[in-house]
Coordinates of C-alpha atoms and ligand atoms in Angstrom, one line a residue:
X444 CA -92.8 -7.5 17.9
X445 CA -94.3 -10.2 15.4
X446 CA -91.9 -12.8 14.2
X447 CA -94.6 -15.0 13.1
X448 CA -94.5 -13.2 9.3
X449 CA -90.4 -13.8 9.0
X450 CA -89.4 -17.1 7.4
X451 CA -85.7 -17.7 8.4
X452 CA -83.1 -20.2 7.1
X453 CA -80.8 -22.1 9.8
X454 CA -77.9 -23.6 8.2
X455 CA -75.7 -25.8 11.2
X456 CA -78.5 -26.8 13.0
X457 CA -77.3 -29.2 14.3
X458 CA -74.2 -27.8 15.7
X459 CA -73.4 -26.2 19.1
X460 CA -74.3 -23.2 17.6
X461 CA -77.3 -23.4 15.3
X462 CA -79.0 -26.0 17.9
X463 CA -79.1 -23.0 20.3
X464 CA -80.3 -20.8 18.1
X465 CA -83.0 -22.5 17.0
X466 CA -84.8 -22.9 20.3
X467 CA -84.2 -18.7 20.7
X468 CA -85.6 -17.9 17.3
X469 CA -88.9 -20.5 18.2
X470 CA -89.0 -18.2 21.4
X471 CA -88.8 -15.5 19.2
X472 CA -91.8 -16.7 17.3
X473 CA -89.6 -16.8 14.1
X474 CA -90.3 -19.3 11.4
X475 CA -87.6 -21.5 11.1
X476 CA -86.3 -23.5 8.1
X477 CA -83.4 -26.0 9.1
X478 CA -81.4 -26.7 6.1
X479 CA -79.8 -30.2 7.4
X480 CA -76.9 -32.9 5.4
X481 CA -78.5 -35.5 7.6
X482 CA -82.3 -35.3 9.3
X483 CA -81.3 -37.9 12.4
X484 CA -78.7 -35.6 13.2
X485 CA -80.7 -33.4 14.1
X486 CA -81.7 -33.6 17.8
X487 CA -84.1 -30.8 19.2
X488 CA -83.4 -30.4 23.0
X489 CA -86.7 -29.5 24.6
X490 CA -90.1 -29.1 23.1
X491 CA -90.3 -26.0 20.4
X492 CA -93.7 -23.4 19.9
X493 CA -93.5 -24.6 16.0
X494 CA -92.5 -27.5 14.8
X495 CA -89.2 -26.4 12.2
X496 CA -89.4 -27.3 8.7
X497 CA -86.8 -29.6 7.7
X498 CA -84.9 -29.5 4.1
X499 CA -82.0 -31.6 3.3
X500 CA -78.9 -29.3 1.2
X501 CA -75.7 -29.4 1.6
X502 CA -73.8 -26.2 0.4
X503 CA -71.4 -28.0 -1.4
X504 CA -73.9 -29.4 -3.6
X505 CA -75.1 -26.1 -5.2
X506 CA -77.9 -28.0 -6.6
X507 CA -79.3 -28.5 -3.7
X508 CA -80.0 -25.1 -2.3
X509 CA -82.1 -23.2 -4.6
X510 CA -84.9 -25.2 -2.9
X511 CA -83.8 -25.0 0.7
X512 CA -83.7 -20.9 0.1
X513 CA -87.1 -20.8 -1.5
X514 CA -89.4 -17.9 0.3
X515 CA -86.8 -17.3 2.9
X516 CA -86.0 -14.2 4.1
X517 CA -83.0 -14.0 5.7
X518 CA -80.5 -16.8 6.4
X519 CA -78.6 -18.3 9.0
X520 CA -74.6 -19.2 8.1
X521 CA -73.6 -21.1 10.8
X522 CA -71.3 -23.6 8.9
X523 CA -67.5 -24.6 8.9
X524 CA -65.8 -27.3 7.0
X525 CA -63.5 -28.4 9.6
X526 CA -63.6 -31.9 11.1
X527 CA -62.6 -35.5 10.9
X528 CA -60.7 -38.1 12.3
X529 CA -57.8 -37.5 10.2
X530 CA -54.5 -35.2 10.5
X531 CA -55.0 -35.2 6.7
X532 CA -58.2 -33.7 6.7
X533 CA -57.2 -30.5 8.6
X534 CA -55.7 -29.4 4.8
X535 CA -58.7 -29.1 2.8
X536 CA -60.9 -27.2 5.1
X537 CA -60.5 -23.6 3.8
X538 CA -60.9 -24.8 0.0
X539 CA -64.4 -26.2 1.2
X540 CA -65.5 -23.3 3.2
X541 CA -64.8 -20.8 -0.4
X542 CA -67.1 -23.0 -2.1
X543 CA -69.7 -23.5 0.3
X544 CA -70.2 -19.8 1.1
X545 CA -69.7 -18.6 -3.2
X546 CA -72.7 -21.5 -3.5
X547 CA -74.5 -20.3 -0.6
X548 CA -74.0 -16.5 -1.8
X549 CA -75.1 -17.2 -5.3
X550 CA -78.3 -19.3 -4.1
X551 CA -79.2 -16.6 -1.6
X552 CA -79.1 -14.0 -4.3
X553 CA -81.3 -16.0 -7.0
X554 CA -84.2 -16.6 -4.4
X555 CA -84.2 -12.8 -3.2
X556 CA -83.3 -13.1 0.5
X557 CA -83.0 -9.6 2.2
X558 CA -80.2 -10.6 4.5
X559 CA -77.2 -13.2 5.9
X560 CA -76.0 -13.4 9.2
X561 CA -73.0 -14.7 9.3
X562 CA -70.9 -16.2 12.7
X563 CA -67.1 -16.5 12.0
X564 CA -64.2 -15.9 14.0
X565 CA -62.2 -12.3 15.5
X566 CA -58.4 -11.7 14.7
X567 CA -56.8 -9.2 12.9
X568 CA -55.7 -9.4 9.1
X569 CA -52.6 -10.2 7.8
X570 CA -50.7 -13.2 6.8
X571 CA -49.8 -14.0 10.3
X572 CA -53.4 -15.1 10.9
X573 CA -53.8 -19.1 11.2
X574 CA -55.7 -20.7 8.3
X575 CA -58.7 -21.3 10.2
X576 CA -58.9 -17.7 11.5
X577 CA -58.0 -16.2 7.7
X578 CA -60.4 -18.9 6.4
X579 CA -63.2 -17.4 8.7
X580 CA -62.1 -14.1 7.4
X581 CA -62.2 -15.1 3.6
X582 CA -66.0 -16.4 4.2
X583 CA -67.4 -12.9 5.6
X584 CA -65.6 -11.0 2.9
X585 CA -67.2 -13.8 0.0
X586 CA -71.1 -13.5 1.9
X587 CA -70.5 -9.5 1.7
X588 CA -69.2 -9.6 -2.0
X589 CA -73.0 -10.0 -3.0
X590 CA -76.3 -8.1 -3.6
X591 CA -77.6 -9.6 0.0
X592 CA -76.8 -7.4 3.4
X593 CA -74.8 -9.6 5.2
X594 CA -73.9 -8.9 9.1
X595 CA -70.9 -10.4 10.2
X596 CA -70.2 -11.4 14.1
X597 CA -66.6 -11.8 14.7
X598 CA -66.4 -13.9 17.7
X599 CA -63.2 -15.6 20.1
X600 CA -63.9 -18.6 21.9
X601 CA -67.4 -19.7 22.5
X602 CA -67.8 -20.9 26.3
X603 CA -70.6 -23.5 26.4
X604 CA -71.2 -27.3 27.1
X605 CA -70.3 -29.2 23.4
X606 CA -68.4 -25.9 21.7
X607 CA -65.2 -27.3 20.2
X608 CA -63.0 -25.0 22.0
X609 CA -64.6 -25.2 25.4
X610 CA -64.4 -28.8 25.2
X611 CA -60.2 -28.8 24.5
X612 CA -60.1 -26.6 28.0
X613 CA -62.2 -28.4 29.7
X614 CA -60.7 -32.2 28.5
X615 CA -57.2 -30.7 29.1
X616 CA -57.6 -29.2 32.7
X617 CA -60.0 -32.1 33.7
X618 CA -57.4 -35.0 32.3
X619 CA -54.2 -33.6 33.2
X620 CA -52.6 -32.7 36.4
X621 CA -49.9 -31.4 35.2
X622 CA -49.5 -29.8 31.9
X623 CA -47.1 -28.3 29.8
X624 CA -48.0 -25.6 27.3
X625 CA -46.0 -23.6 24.7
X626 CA -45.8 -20.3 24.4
X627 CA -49.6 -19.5 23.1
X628 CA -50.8 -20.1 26.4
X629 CA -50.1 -16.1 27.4
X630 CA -51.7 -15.4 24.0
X631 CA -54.6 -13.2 24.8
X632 CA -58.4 -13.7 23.5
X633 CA -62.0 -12.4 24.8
X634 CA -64.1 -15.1 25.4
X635 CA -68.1 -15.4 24.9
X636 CA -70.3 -17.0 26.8
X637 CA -72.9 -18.7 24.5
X638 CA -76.1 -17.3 25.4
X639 CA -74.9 -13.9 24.6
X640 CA -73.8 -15.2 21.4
X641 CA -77.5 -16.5 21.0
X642 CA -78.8 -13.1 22.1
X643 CA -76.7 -11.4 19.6
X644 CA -77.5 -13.7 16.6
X645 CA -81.2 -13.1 17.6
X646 CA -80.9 -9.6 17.8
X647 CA -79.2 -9.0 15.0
X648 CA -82.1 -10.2 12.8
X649 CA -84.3 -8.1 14.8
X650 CA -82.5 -4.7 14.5
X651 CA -82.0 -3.5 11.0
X652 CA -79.7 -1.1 12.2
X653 CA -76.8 -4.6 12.2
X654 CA -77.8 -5.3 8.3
X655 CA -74.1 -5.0 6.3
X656 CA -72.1 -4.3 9.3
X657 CA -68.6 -6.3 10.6
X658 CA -69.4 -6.3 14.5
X659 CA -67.3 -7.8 16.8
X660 CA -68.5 -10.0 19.8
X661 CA -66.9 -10.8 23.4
X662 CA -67.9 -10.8 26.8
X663 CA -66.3 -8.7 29.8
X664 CA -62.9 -10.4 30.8
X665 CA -59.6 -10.4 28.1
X666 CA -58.0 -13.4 29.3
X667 CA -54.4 -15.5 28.4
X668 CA -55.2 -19.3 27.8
X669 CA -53.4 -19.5 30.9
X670 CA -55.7 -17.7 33.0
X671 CA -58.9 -19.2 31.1
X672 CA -57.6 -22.4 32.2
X673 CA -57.1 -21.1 35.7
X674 CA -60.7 -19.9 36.0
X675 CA -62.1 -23.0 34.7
X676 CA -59.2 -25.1 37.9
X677 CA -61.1 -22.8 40.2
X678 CA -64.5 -23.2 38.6
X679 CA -64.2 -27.0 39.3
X680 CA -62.1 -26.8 42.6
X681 CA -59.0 -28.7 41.0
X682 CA -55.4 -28.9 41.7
X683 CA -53.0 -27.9 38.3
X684 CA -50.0 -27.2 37.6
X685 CA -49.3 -25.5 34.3
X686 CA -45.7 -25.0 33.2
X687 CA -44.9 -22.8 30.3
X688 CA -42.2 -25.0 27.9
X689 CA -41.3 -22.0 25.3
X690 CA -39.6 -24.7 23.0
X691 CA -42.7 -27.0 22.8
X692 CA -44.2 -26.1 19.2
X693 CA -47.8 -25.3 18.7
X694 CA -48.0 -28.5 16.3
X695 CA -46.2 -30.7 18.7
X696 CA -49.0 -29.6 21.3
X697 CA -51.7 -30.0 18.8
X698 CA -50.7 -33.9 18.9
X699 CA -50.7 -34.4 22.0
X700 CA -53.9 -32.5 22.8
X701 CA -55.2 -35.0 20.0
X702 CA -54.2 -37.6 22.4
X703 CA -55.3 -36.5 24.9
X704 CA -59.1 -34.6 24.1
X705 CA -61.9 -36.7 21.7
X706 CA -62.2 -33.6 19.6
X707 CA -61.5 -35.1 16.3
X708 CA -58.0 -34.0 14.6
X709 CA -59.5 -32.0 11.7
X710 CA -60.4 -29.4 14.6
X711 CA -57.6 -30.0 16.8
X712 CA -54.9 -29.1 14.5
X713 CA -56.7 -25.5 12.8
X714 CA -57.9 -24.7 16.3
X715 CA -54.1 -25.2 18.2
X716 CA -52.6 -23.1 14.9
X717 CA -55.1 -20.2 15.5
X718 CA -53.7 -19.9 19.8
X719 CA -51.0 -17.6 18.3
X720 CA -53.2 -15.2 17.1
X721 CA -54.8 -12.5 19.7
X722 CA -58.4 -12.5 19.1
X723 CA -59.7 -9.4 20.9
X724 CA -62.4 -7.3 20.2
X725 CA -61.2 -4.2 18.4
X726 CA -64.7 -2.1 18.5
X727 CA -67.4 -2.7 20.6
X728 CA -70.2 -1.3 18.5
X729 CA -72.7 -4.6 18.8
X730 CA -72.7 -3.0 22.3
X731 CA -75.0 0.1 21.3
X732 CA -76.9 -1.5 19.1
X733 CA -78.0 -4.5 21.1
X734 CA -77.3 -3.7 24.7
X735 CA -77.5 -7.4 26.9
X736 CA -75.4 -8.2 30.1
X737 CA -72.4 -9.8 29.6
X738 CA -71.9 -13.0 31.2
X739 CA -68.5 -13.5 33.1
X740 CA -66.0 -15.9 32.2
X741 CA -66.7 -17.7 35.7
X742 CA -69.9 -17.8 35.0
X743 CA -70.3 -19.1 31.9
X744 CA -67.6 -21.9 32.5
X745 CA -69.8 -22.8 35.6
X746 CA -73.1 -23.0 34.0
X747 CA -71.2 -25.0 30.7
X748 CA -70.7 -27.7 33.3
X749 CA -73.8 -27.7 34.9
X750 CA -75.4 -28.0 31.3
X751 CA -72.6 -31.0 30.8
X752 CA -73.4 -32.7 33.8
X753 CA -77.1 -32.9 33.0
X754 CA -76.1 -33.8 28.9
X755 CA -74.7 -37.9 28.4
X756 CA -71.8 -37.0 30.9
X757 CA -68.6 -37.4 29.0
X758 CA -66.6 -37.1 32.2
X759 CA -67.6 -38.8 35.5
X760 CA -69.4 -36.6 37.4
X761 CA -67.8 -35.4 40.2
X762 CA -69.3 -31.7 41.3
X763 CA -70.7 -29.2 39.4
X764 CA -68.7 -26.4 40.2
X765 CA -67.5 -23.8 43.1
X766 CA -68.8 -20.3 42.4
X767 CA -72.1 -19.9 42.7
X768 CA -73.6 -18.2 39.8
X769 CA -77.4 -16.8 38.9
X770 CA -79.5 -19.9 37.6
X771 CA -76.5 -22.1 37.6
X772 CA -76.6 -25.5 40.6
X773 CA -73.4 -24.2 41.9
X774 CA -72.7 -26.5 44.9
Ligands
LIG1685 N1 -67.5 -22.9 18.6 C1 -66.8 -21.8 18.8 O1 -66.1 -21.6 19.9 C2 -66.8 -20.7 17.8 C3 -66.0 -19.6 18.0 C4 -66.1 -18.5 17.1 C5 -66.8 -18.6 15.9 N2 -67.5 -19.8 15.7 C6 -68.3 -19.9 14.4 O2 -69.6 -20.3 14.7 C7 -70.1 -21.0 13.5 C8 -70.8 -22.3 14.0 O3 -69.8 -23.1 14.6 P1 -70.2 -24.3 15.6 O4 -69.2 -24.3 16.7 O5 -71.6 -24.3 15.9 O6 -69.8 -25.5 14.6 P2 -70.2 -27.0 14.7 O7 -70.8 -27.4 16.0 O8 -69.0 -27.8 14.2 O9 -71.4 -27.1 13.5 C9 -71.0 -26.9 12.2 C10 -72.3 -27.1 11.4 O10 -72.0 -26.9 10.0 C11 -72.7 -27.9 9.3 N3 -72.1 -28.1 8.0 C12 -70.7 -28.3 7.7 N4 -70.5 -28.5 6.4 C13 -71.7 -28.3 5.8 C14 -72.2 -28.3 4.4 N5 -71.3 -28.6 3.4 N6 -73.5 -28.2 4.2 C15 -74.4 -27.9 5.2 N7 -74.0 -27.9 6.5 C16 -72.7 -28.1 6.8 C17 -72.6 -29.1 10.1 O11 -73.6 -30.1 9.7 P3 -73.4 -31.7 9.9 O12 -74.0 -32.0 11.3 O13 -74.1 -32.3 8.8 O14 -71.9 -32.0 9.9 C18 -72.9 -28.5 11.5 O15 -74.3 -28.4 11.7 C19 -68.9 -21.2 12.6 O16 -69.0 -20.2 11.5 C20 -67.7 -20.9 13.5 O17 -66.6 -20.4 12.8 C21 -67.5 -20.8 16.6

């Protein structure tokens, strides 16, 4: 197939997302557009086919956009408002991400482009649904309200070396022999493992068949937190004990796992809200329409840490991990 003819806008490229994505769609021999706030954050990880154009928006600054979307044809959203150092700034996040994606809606539609595909987040609707879940929710239903044919992925949690949600496991089993948990550790959720999230993002664009759809995304194991954290014990041949303290809040345990993790409060606190919510695939339709192998939990937990043992190291490196899996230095 020839990519070389489609332009494509990344937004987040240079998150744990978008940076992936960016080598695959260079594979792909797609011509890539990063829209970034800040160029020197933007660090490319091994050499690319085409050097990416860069453009500096930032969708909160509608102004800045009409130029990052000029000649594009479809376009990347790969962007969440969440973050900071701050308990404070976990309240503001789902007023940010409305006006990002209305700005980034409105932009597409003025320069034309054919279609949006769109990563957010599984869990059913209703007002049980965390902010950051519903949030997710509200952003597909704002990118659909428009003229452009917008895909949506609805994923879980994303296993891979530098994905926020990986990184609270893996600080939490890795730093504490013994833990307690509240009850939404036996909440159930179907992880991913990133590269088939890649594959799917990349596929997406390239089957027509995906334009307008809602598809959800997981890999082959429904897991508790529990068991994910007992995979990733194994994976790393460690000795935990977990106990299950029903009274222990899910706030209360989002401040200590803000102790106790470097993932900055403005993610801790949505993420820790949204472990009460099951976040399981509920039709399995991306499966027809782009068929891949699933990666297992195991193995994408074990080749996560071999990708963060070869990365700056932000544990000391002790082995990679037990199970052997394909490609993966499992020792
Ligand atoms: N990680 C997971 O486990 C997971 C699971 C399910 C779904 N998802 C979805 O996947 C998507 C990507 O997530 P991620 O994990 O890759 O997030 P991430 O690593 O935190 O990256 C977020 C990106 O958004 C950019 N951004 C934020 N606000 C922006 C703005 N106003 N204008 C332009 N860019 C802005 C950031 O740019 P700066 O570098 O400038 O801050 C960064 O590149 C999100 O929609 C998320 O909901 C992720």
């Amino acid at each position: 197939m020839d990519n070389s003819q489609t332009r494509v806008l990344l937004t987040g490229p240079t998150g744990f997302i978008g940076g992936r994505l960016l080598h695959a769609l260079d594979e792909q021999g797609f011509k890539v557009r990063c829209l970034v706030r800040l160029s020197e954050k933007l660090t490319i990880k091994r050499p690319l086919k085409q050097e990416p154009e860069v453009m500096y928006a930032d969708l909160l600054q509608p102004e800045t956009l009409p130029q990052a979307m000029e000649g594009m044809e479809a376009a990347y959203y790969l962007v969440h408002s969440m973050g900071g150092r701050s308990i404070k700034e976990t309240v503001a996040f789902a007023e940010r991400d409305r006006r990002a994606a209305t700005n980034f809606l409105t932009a597409a539609e003025d320069a034309g482009l054919k279609r949006i595909i769109y990563l957010g987040g599984l869990g059913e609707t209703g007002d049980k649904l965390s902010k950051h879940l519903a949030s997710r929710q509200e952003v597909a239903r704002i990118l659909q309200s428009g003229r452009v044919q917008t895909t949506t992925l609805r994923a879980a949690v994303i296993i891979g070396a530098g994905g926020a949600s990986f990184e609270l496991i893996r600080y939490l089993v890795e730093r504490l022999p013994v833990m307690m948990c509240p009850r939404w550790i036996d909440t159930r959720s179907q992880p991913i493992a990133v590269q088939n999230v890649i594959s799917y993002l990349v596929g997406c664009l390239q089957e027509p068949a995906t334009a307008g759809l809602n598809l959800d995304i997981g890999g082959p194991d429904i897991v508790s937190y529990l068991d994910l954290m007992l995979i990733y014990k194994r994976v790393r041949g460690l000795h935990r004990f977990i106990f299950k303290v029903p009274l222990l809040t899910p706030r209360l345990s989002a401040y200590w796992i803000n102790l106790i993790t470097p993932v900055p409060a403005g993610i801790v606190f949505p993420l820790v809200e949204g472990l009460k919510n099951e976040v399981i695939c509920r039709e399995n339709h991306i499966r027809d329409l782009i068929p891949i192998e699933l990666i297992s939990m195991e193995e994408a937990i074990c080749t996560a840490l071999t990708e963060t043992e070869k990365g700056p190291g932000r544990l000391p490196s002790r082995q990679a991990c037990f199970i052997s899996a394909k490609g993966t230095g499992g020792s």
